[in-house]
């Protein structure tokens, strides 16, 4: 995702998406949208053997910040890197399933049955998507009942980790799309995850809940999952043509430093278009800025992960 226009500034017609990388900066340093020197991420080498998967939870208690969009498109971009990816729709709204062309209302078995019915296995629920190497555990509105039913379960925070464990040896990455809350379902995702990624819309109200989210993550680290790491904060829906967007991004970088990904996801109508089509933007519009942004994000997250880019629990 690079718009290279010599001498342009963020938000101008020559550079509408705010990419501040130029051909010849005066100080010889290329700056990305986060106003930090932009590293060059190496092309990943496809693994010769798949698994076990590194589990990453997409979490933000605010809705509409790009969790589902990031889960779908980062997953598809990782597949392009040669990895096998499992997506888990852990939101009763079923947006992840819809975004991959699946009608949640027509499903007989979902993640809810996997959690609550002892006779249902992960293989019973698993679905292939239109992208080879990208599989899905779907969800629908039934999952909303699990939050209440799990309260009486023994080790209620560890149910998700237990039921998806048989699948993890067959994948390199497992991305869990969480609902916009910090309830028991989200705690389940954090408890079984190796890392947590926080998509963050570049607007003021999205900043307000980050402190509460970080407090929840700290409690999970202390009490349930000491190995949980913060993968990073991902700026989404960014438009450098607005002063507000640039100020919010600057505040996020100031507060969280290197925990903020260098890659920034810009606001574009191609994301909802791809959702309507039921496919990732990497296949819907492969040459778009959005597709290239998620490919860049895939390279960045792989460069941050231990080598090999998967972890066993």
Short mmCIF file of C-alpha atoms in Angstrom, two decimals:
data_model
loop_
_atom_site.label_atom_id
_atom_site.label_comp_id
_atom_site.label_asym_id
_atom_site.label_seq_id
_atom_site.Cartn_x
_atom_site.Cartn_y
_atom_site.Cartn_z
CA UNK A 1 0.00 0.00 0.00
CA UNK A 2 2.25 2.75 -1.22
CA UNK A 3 1.22 5.92 -3.00
CA UNK A 4 4.52 7.46 -4.04
CA UNK A 5 4.20 11.07 -5.12
CA UNK A 6 7.26 13.23 -4.91
CA UNK A 7 6.74 16.26 -2.73
CA UNK A 8 3.10 15.51 -1.86
CA UNK A 9 1.59 15.90 1.59
CA UNK A 10 -1.17 13.90 3.31
CA UNK A 11 -4.66 14.70 2.16
CA UNK A 12 -3.79 16.42 -1.13
CA UNK A 13 -5.23 15.28 -4.48
CA UNK A 14 -1.85 13.76 -5.34
CA UNK A 15 -1.85 11.79 -2.11
CA UNK A 16 -5.46 11.39 -0.91
CA UNK A 17 -4.84 8.46 1.43
CA UNK A 18 -2.26 10.13 3.59
CA UNK A 19 0.72 7.97 2.77
CA UNK A 20 3.61 10.27 3.61
CA UNK A 21 6.27 8.21 1.89
CA UNK A 22 7.99 10.29 -0.81
CA UNK A 23 10.65 9.58 -3.36
CA UNK A 24 13.17 12.02 -1.97
CA UNK A 25 12.52 13.24 1.59
CA UNK A 26 14.88 15.94 2.74
CA UNK A 27 16.27 13.93 5.65
CA UNK A 28 16.56 10.69 3.72
CA UNK A 29 13.97 8.90 5.92
CA UNK A 30 10.73 7.53 4.49
CA UNK A 31 7.82 8.14 6.86
CA UNK A 32 4.62 6.14 6.90
CA UNK A 33 1.14 7.38 7.89
CA UNK A 34 2.08 6.95 11.57
CA UNK A 35 4.89 9.50 11.08
CA UNK A 36 7.51 6.90 11.97
CA UNK A 37 10.28 5.60 9.71
CA UNK A 38 8.71 2.90 7.61
CA UNK A 39 10.52 -0.45 7.76
CA UNK A 40 10.64 -2.78 4.78
CA UNK A 41 9.04 -6.08 5.73
CA UNK A 42 10.51 -9.15 4.05
CA UNK A 43 8.48 -11.45 1.87
CA UNK A 44 7.58 -14.44 4.08
CA UNK A 45 8.73 -17.93 3.15
CA UNK A 46 5.81 -20.39 2.98
CA UNK A 47 6.13 -23.08 5.66
CA UNK A 48 7.02 -26.57 4.52
CA UNK A 49 4.89 -28.11 7.27
CA UNK A 50 1.65 -26.62 8.56
CA UNK A 51 0.72 -26.16 12.20
CA UNK A 52 0.32 -25.82 15.05
CA UNK A 53 -1.57 -22.54 14.77
CA UNK A 54 -0.85 -19.26 16.45
CA UNK A 55 -4.20 -18.05 17.85
CA UNK A 56 -4.96 -14.34 17.58
CA UNK A 57 -8.10 -12.68 18.94
CA UNK A 58 -9.49 -9.56 17.23
CA UNK A 59 -10.86 -7.52 20.12
CA UNK A 60 -12.41 -4.13 20.67
CA UNK A 61 -15.53 -3.54 22.74
CA UNK A 62 -16.58 -0.77 20.36
CA UNK A 63 -18.44 -1.95 17.28
CA UNK A 64 -17.80 -0.84 13.74
CA UNK A 65 -14.02 -0.46 14.05
CA UNK A 66 -13.00 -3.03 11.45
CA UNK A 67 -12.60 -6.25 13.45
CA UNK A 68 -14.49 -8.42 10.97
CA UNK A 69 -13.01 -6.71 7.92
CA UNK A 70 -9.53 -7.24 9.34
CA UNK A 71 -10.20 -10.87 10.25
CA UNK A 72 -11.36 -11.72 6.73
CA UNK A 73 -8.77 -9.78 4.79
CA UNK A 74 -5.75 -10.45 7.00
CA UNK A 75 -6.67 -14.12 6.89
CA UNK A 76 -6.86 -14.04 3.09
CA UNK A 77 -3.55 -12.14 2.87
CA UNK A 78 -1.85 -14.72 5.11
CA UNK A 79 -3.15 -17.46 2.81
CA UNK A 80 -1.46 -15.68 -0.08
CA UNK A 81 1.76 -15.99 1.95
CA UNK A 82 1.38 -19.77 1.88
CA UNK A 83 -0.16 -20.25 5.33
CA UNK A 84 -3.26 -22.25 6.23
CA UNK A 85 -5.70 -20.08 8.18
CA UNK A 86 -8.69 -20.90 10.38
CA UNK A 87 -11.24 -18.16 11.05
CA UNK A 88 -13.56 -18.37 14.05
CA UNK A 89 -16.74 -16.29 13.96
CA UNK A 90 -17.28 -15.60 17.66
CA UNK A 91 -19.89 -12.86 17.26
CA UNK A 92 -23.63 -13.70 17.43
CA UNK A 93 -24.23 -11.23 14.60
CA UNK A 94 -22.44 -13.64 12.26
CA UNK A 95 -20.84 -10.84 10.27
CA UNK A 96 -17.70 -12.86 9.56
CA UNK A 97 -19.77 -15.66 8.07
CA UNK A 98 -21.79 -13.23 5.96
CA UNK A 99 -18.61 -11.53 4.76
CA UNK A 100 -17.47 -14.88 3.37
CA UNK A 101 -20.71 -15.51 1.50
CA UNK A 102 -22.39 -17.77 4.07
CA UNK A 103 -25.96 -17.23 5.27
CA UNK A 104 -25.88 -17.81 9.06
CA UNK A 105 -29.63 -18.42 9.19
CA UNK A 106 -29.29 -21.50 7.01
CA UNK A 107 -26.69 -23.22 9.18
CA UNK A 108 -27.58 -26.35 11.14
CA UNK A 109 -24.35 -26.38 13.16
CA UNK A 110 -22.35 -23.38 14.36
CA UNK A 111 -19.82 -22.44 17.02
CA UNK A 112 -22.72 -22.42 19.51
CA UNK A 113 -23.27 -26.17 19.01
CA UNK A 114 -19.53 -26.73 19.29
CA UNK A 115 -19.49 -24.96 22.66
CA UNK A 116 -22.65 -26.39 24.18
CA UNK A 117 -23.25 -29.83 22.60
CA UNK A 118 -20.77 -32.47 23.71
CA UNK A 119 -21.56 -34.69 20.72
CA UNK A 120 -20.55 -32.02 18.17
CA UNK A 121 -16.92 -31.90 17.06
CA UNK A 122 -15.01 -29.07 15.40
CA UNK A 123 -14.90 -31.06 12.15
CA UNK A 124 -18.72 -31.16 12.16
CA UNK A 125 -18.91 -27.36 12.18
CA UNK A 126 -15.91 -26.53 9.97
CA UNK A 127 -16.67 -25.00 6.55
CA UNK A 128 -14.46 -24.35 3.56
CA UNK A 129 -14.61 -20.85 2.10
CA UNK A 130 -14.18 -19.63 -1.46
CA UNK A 131 -10.47 -19.08 -0.73
CA UNK A 132 -8.36 -22.23 -0.75
CA UNK A 133 -6.52 -22.61 2.54
CA UNK A 134 -9.00 -20.40 4.42
CA UNK A 135 -11.54 -22.29 6.57
CA UNK A 136 -14.29 -21.08 8.89
CA UNK A 137 -16.09 -22.01 12.09
CA UNK A 138 -19.34 -20.06 11.49
CA UNK A 139 -21.71 -18.39 13.89
CA UNK A 140 -25.25 -17.05 14.09
CA UNK A 141 -27.63 -15.51 16.62
CA UNK A 142 -27.74 -18.78 18.62
CA UNK A 143 -24.32 -17.86 20.05
CA UNK A 144 -25.92 -15.07 22.09
CA UNK A 145 -27.41 -17.74 24.38
CA UNK A 146 -23.97 -19.20 25.11
CA UNK A 147 -22.95 -16.16 27.17
CA UNK A 148 -25.64 -17.02 29.71
CA UNK A 149 -25.32 -20.80 29.54
CA UNK A 150 -21.56 -20.78 30.02
CA UNK A 151 -21.87 -19.04 33.38
CA UNK A 152 -22.62 -22.34 35.12
CA UNK A 153 -19.91 -24.31 33.29
CA UNK A 154 -16.77 -25.52 35.05
CA UNK A 155 -13.72 -23.64 33.68
CA UNK A 156 -16.13 -21.49 31.72
CA UNK A 157 -13.36 -19.23 30.40
CA UNK A 158 -11.58 -22.16 28.73
CA UNK A 159 -14.41 -23.74 26.74
CA UNK A 160 -13.49 -22.22 23.36
CA UNK A 161 -9.85 -23.23 23.71
CA UNK A 162 -10.85 -26.80 24.48
CA UNK A 163 -13.18 -27.25 21.51
CA UNK A 164 -10.90 -25.71 18.84
CA UNK A 165 -7.75 -27.45 20.11
CA UNK A 166 -8.15 -30.50 17.79
CA UNK A 167 -8.05 -28.22 14.73
CA UNK A 168 -4.98 -26.16 15.60
CA UNK A 169 -2.32 -28.73 14.49
CA UNK A 170 -3.67 -28.43 10.93
CA UNK A 171 -3.36 -24.64 10.58
CA UNK A 172 -0.67 -22.00 10.85
CA UNK A 173 -2.89 -19.18 12.11
CA UNK A 174 -6.27 -19.02 13.84
CA UNK A 175 -8.03 -15.63 13.87
CA UNK A 176 -10.98 -15.18 16.23
CA UNK A 177 -13.45 -12.40 15.39
CA UNK A 178 -14.89 -11.32 18.75
CA UNK A 179 -18.15 -9.55 19.49
CA UNK A 180 -18.07 -5.85 20.46
CA UNK A 181 -18.10 -6.41 24.21
CA UNK A 182 -15.83 -7.57 27.00
CA UNK A 183 -18.15 -10.33 28.13
CA UNK A 184 -17.58 -14.04 28.69
CA UNK A 185 -17.27 -14.90 25.00
CA UNK A 186 -14.47 -12.38 24.52
CA UNK A 187 -12.76 -13.62 27.69
CA UNK A 188 -12.88 -17.13 26.22
CA UNK A 189 -11.12 -15.87 23.10
CA UNK A 190 -8.44 -14.08 25.13
CA UNK A 191 -7.90 -17.11 27.33
CA UNK A 192 -7.07 -19.43 24.43
CA UNK A 193 -5.15 -16.87 22.33
CA UNK A 194 -1.43 -16.35 22.00
CA UNK A 195 -1.98 -12.74 20.99
CA UNK A 196 -4.61 -10.03 20.75
CA UNK A 197 -4.95 -7.54 17.92
CA UNK A 198 -6.91 -4.33 18.48
CA UNK A 199 -8.41 -2.71 15.38
CA UNK A 200 -8.99 0.95 16.24
CA UNK A 201 -11.02 3.38 14.17
CA UNK A 202 -9.29 6.75 13.78
CA UNK A 203 -11.90 8.82 15.58
CA UNK A 204 -12.23 10.18 19.12
CA UNK A 205 -14.85 7.83 20.56
CA UNK A 206 -12.80 4.81 19.53
CA UNK A 207 -10.02 6.03 21.83
CA UNK A 208 -12.19 6.25 24.92
CA UNK A 209 -12.56 2.51 25.49
CA UNK A 210 -8.97 1.51 24.84
CA UNK A 211 -7.92 1.98 28.48
CA UNK A 212 -10.73 -0.34 29.65
CA UNK A 213 -9.75 -2.90 27.04
CA UNK A 214 -6.11 -2.82 28.12
CA UNK A 215 -7.19 -3.29 31.73
CA UNK A 216 -9.22 -6.36 30.74
CA UNK A 217 -6.27 -7.79 28.80
CA UNK A 218 -4.03 -7.26 31.85
CA UNK A 219 -6.47 -9.13 34.08
CA UNK A 220 -6.63 -12.04 31.66
CA UNK A 221 -2.82 -12.13 31.57
CA UNK A 222 -2.66 -12.18 35.37
CA UNK A 223 -5.44 -14.68 36.05
CA UNK A 224 -6.09 -16.86 33.01
CA UNK A 225 -3.43 -16.68 30.31
CA UNK A 226 0.01 -15.45 31.30
CA UNK A 227 1.31 -16.08 27.76
CA UNK A 228 -1.13 -13.64 26.14
CA UNK A 229 0.64 -10.89 24.18
CA UNK A 230 -0.63 -7.70 22.62
CA UNK A 231 0.11 -8.16 18.92
CA UNK A 232 -0.55 -4.51 18.23
CA UNK A 233 -3.09 -1.78 17.61
CA UNK A 234 -4.23 -1.41 14.01
CA UNK A 235 -5.45 1.98 12.81
CA UNK A 236 -8.47 1.50 10.55
CA UNK A 237 -10.86 3.71 8.56
CA UNK A 238 -8.12 6.29 8.28
CA UNK A 239 -8.54 9.37 6.10
CA UNK A 240 -5.58 11.74 6.23
CA UNK A 241 -7.64 14.43 4.52
CA UNK A 242 -9.23 15.13 7.90
CA UNK A 243 -7.33 16.84 10.68
CA UNK A 244 -9.25 14.78 13.22
CA UNK A 245 -8.07 11.49 11.70
CA UNK A 246 -4.44 12.60 11.72
CA UNK A 247 -4.69 13.83 15.32
CA UNK A 248 -6.26 10.59 16.55
CA UNK A 249 -3.58 8.50 14.84
CA UNK A 250 -0.87 10.69 16.36
CA UNK A 251 -2.44 10.27 19.83
CA UNK A 252 -2.52 6.48 19.44
CA UNK A 253 1.15 6.36 18.42
CA UNK A 254 2.08 8.70 21.26
CA UNK A 255 0.27 6.51 23.80
CA UNK A 256 1.26 3.04 22.56
CA UNK A 257 4.46 3.56 20.56
CA UNK A 258 5.77 0.46 18.85
CA UNK A 259 2.61 -1.47 19.73
CA UNK A 260 0.92 0.43 16.88
CA UNK A 261 1.32 -1.27 13.52
CA UNK A 262 3.11 0.72 10.84
CA UNK A 263 0.46 -0.45 8.39
CA UNK A 264 -2.66 1.72 8.36
CA UNK A 265 -5.97 0.69 6.78
CA UNK A 266 -7.55 3.56 4.88
CA UNK A 267 -11.23 4.25 4.50
CA UNK A 268 -12.53 3.03 1.13
CA UNK A 269 -15.85 1.92 -0.37
CA UNK A 270 -14.21 -1.23 -1.71
CA UNK A 271 -14.43 -2.93 1.70
CA UNK A 272 -18.26 -2.86 1.91
CA UNK A 273 -18.41 -3.79 -1.78
CA UNK A 274 -16.31 -6.87 -1.07
CA UNK A 275 -18.52 -7.74 1.91
CA UNK A 276 -21.64 -7.62 -0.27
CA UNK A 277 -19.88 -9.90 -2.75
CA UNK A 278 -19.05 -12.32 0.10
CA UNK A 279 -15.30 -12.49 -0.50
CA UNK A 280 -12.06 -10.91 0.76
CA UNK A 281 -10.90 -7.75 -0.91
CA UNK A 282 -7.72 -9.59 -1.96
CA UNK A 283 -9.82 -11.60 -4.43
CA UNK A 284 -12.62 -9.10 -5.05
CA UNK A 285 -10.28 -6.27 -6.06
CA UNK A 286 -6.71 -7.64 -5.90
CA UNK A 287 -4.99 -4.46 -7.08
CA UNK A 288 -6.83 -2.04 -4.79
CA UNK A 289 -5.19 0.01 -2.07
CA UNK A 290 -7.18 -1.93 0.52
CA UNK A 291 -5.95 -5.30 -0.73
CA UNK A 292 -2.35 -4.12 -0.76
CA UNK A 293 -2.76 -2.67 2.73
CA UNK A 294 -3.76 -6.04 4.14
CA UNK A 295 -0.91 -7.76 2.29
CA UNK A 296 1.44 -5.27 3.93
CA UNK A 297 -0.19 -5.98 7.31
CA UNK A 298 0.30 -9.72 6.78
CA UNK A 299 4.02 -9.19 6.18
CA UNK A 300 4.23 -6.96 9.24
CA UNK A 301 2.52 -9.37 11.63
CA UNK A 302 4.61 -12.26 10.35
CA UNK A 303 7.76 -10.22 10.95
CA UNK A 304 6.65 -9.65 14.57
CA UNK A 305 5.87 -13.28 15.34
CA UNK A 306 8.50 -15.74 16.55
CA UNK A 307 10.13 -17.93 13.92
CA UNK A 308 8.48 -20.11 12.86
CA UNK A 309 5.39 -17.92 12.74
CA UNK A 310 3.30 -20.40 14.69
CA UNK A 311 3.18 -21.38 18.34
CA UNK A 312 2.00 -24.46 20.17
CA UNK A 313 0.15 -24.25 23.43
#
